[in-house]
PDB file of C-alpha atoms in Angstrom:
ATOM      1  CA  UNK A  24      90.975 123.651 101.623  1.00  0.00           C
ATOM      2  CA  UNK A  25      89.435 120.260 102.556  1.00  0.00           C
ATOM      3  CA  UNK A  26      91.544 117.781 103.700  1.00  0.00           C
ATOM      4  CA  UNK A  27      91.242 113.895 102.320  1.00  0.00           C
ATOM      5  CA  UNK A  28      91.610 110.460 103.637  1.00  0.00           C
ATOM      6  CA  UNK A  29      91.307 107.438 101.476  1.00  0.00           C
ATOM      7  CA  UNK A  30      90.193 104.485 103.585  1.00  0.00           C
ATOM      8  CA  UNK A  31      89.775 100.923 102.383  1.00  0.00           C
ATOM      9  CA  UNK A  32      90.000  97.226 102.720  1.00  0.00           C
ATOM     10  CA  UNK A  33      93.330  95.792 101.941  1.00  0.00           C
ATOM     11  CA  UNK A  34      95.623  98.363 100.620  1.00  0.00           C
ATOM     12  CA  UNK A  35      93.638  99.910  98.321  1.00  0.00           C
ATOM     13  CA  UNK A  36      93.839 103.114  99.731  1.00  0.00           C
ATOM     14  CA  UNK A  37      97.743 103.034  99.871  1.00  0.00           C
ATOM     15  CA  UNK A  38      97.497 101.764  96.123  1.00  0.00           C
ATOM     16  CA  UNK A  39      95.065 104.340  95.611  1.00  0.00           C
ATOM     17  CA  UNK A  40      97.217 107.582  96.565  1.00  0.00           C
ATOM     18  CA  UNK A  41     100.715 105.856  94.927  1.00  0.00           C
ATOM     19  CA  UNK A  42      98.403 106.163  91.542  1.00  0.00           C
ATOM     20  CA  UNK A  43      97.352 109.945  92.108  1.00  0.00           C
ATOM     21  CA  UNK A  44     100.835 110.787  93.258  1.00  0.00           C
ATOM     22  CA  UNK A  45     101.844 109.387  89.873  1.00  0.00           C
ATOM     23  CA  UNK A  46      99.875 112.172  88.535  1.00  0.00           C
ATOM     24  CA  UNK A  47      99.815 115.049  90.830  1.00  0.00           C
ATOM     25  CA  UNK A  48     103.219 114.396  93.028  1.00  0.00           C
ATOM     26  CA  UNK A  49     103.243 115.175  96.556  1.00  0.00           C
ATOM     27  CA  UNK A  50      99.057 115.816  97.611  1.00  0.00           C
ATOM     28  CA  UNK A  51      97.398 116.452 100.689  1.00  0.00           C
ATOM     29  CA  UNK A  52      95.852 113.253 101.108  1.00  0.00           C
ATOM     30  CA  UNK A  53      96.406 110.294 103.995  1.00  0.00           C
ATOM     31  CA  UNK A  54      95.645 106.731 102.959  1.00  0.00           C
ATOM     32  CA  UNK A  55      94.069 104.347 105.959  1.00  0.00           C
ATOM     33  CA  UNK A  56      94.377 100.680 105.223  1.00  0.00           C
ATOM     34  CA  UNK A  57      91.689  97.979 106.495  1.00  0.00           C
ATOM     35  CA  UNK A  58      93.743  94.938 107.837  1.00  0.00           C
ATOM     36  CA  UNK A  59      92.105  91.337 107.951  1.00  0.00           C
ATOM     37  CA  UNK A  60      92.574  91.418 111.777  1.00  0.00           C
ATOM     38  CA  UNK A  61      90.687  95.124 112.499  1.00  0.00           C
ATOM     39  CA  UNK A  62      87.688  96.052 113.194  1.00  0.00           C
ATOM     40  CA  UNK A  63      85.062  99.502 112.540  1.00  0.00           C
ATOM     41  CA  UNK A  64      86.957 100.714 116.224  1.00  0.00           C
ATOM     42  CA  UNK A  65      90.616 100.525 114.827  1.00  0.00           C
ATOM     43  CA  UNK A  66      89.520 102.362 111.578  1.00  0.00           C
ATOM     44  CA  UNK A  67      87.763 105.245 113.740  1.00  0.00           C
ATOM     45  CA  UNK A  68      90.722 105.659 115.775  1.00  0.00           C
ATOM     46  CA  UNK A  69      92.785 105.964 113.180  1.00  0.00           C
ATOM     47  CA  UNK A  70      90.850 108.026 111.328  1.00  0.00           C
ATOM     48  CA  UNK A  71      90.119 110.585 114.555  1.00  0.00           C
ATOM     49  CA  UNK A  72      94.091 110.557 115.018  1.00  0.00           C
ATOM     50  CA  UNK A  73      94.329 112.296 111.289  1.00  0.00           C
ATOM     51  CA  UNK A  74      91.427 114.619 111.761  1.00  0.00           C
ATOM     52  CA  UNK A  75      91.913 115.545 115.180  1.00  0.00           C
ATOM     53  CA  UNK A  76      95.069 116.809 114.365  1.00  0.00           C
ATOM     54  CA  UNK A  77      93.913 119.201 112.049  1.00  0.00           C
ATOM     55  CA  UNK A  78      91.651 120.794 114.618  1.00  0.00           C
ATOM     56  CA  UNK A  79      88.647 122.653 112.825  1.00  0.00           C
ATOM     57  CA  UNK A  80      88.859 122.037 109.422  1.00  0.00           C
ATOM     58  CA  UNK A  81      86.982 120.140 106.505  1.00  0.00           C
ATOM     59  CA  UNK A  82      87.294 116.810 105.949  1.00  0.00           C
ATOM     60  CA  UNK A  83      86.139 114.212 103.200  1.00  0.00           C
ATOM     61  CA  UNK A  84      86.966 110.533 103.834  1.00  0.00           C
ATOM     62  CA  UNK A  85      86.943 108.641 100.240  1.00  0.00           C
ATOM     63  CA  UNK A  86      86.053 105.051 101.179  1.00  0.00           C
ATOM     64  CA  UNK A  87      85.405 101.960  98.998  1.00  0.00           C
ATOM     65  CA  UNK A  88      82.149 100.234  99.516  1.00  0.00           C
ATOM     66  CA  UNK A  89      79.230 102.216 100.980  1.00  0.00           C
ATOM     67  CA  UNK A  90      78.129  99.998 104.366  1.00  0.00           C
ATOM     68  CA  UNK A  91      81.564  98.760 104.671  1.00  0.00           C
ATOM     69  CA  UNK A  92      83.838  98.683 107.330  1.00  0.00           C
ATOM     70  CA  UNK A  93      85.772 101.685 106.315  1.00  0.00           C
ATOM     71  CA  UNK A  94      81.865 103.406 105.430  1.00  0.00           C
ATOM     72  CA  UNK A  95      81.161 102.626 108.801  1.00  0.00           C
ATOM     73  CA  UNK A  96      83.864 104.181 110.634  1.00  0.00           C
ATOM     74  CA  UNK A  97      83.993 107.448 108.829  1.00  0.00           C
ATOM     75  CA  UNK A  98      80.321 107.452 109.138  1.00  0.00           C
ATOM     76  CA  UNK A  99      80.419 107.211 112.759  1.00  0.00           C
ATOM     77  CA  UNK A 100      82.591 109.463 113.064  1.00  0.00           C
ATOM     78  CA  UNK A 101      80.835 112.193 110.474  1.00  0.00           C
ATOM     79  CA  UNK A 102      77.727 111.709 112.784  1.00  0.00           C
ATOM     80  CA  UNK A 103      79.761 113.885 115.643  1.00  0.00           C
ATOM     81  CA  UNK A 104      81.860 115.879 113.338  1.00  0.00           C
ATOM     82  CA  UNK A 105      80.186 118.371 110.595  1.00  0.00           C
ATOM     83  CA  UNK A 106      83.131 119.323 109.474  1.00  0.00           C
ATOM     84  CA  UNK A 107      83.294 115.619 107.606  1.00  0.00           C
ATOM     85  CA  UNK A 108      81.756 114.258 104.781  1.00  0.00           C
ATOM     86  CA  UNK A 109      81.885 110.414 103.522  1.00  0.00           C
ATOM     87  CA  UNK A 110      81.483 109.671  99.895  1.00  0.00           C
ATOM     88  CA  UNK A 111      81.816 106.073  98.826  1.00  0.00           C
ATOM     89  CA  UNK A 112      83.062 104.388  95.331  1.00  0.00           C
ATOM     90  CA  UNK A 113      86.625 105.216  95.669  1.00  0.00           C
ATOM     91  CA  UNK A 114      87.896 105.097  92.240  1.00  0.00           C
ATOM     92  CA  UNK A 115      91.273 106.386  90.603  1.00  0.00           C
ATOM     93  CA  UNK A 116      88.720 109.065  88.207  1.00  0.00           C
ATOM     94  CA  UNK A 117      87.326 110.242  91.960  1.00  0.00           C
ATOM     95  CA  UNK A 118      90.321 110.417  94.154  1.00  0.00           C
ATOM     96  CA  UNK A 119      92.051 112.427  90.759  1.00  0.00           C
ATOM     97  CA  UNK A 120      89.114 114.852  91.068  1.00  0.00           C
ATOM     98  CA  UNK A 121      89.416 115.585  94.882  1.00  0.00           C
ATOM     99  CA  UNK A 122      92.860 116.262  94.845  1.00  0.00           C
ATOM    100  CA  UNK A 123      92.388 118.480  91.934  1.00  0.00           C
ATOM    101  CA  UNK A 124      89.055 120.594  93.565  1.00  0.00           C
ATOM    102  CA  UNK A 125      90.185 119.960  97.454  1.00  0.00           C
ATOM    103  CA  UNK A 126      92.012 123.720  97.480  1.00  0.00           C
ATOM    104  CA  UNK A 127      89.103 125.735  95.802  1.00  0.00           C
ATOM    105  CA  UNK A 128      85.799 123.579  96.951  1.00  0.00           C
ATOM    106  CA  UNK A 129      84.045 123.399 100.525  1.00  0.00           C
ATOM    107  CA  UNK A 130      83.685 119.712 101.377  1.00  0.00           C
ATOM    108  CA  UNK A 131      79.711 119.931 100.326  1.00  0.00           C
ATOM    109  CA  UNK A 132      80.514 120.950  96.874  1.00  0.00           C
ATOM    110  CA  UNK A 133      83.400 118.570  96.347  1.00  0.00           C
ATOM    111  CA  UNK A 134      80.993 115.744  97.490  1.00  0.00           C
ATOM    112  CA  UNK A 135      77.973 117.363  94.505  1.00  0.00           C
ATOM    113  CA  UNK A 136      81.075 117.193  92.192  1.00  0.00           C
ATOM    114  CA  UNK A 137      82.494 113.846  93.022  1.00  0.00           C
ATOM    115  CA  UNK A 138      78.817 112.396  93.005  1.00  0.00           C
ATOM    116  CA  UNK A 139      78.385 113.709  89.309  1.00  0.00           C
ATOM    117  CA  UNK A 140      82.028 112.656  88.208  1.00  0.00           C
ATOM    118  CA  UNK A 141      81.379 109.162  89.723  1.00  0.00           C
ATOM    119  CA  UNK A 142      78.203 108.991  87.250  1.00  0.00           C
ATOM    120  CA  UNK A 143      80.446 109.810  84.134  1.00  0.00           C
ATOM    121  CA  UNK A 144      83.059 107.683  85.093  1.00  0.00           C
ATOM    122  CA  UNK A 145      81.642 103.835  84.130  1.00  0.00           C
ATOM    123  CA  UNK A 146      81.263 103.555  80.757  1.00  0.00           C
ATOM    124  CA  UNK A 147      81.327 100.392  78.393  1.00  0.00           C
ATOM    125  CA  UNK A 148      82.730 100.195  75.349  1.00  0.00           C
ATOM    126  CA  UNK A 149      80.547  97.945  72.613  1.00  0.00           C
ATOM    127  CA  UNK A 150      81.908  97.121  69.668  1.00  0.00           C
ATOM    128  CA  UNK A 151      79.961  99.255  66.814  1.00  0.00           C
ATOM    129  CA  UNK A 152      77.976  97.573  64.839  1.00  0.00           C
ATOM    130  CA  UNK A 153      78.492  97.612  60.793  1.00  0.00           C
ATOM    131  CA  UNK A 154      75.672  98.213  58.154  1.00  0.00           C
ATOM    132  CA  UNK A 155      76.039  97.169  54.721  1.00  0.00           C
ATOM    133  CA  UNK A 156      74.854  98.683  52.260  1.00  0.00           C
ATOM    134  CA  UNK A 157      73.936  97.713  48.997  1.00  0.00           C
ATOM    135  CA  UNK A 158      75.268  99.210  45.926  1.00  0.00           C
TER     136      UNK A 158
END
């Protein structure tokens, strides 16, 4: 089992885990909001309150924007904690695919999978183009 946070600016990550609720109901995932007035030291500690509770297990921190704020924090903390892994690019397609492979992945292979998921996930529609053809 790997536990989850979703961290990001605003309340994205609140927003973020009402959506995959919506879909899975109750999940084992804690949303950390970024307020205007914070800084990278109030994310840490409230991200250290979450995993230090949980004493030796995985974690993987879902965060918005790589180098953010958020990014910053988790990454901080991921540098004293192997247990945790960071992925950025926080998206409703990735935080649905965590939930769904957090109880049968290590944190390692959820991040592979998540990587590869985020790479099928952005795709633009074009409207097709016609060909006439003469009869």
């Amino acid at each position: 089992m790997v536990n989850a946070i979703f961290c990001a600016h605003g309340q994205l990550a609140g927003a973020m885990l009402d959506s995959v609720r919506m879909v899975y109901g109750d999940v084992r995932v804690s949303a950390v909001a970024f307020a205007p007035e914070e800084n990278v030291e109030d994310i840490a500690a409230k991200l250290e309150k979450l995993v230090s509770a949980h004493g030796n297990e995985e974690w993987l921190i879902a965060v918005d924007l790589q180098c953010g704020s958020p990014w910053n924090a988790a990454a901080g903390l991921a540098m004293k904690n192997p247990l945790l892994r960071v992925i950025s690019g926080l998206s409703l397609p990735l935080a649905l695919e965590l939930v769904d492979n957090q109880e049968t992945m290590s944190a390692e292979a959820l991040c592979d999978h998540l990587t590869t998921i985020a790479s099928q996930c952005c795709v633009v529609w074009r409207q097709p183009e016609t060909i006439e053809e003469d009869f």
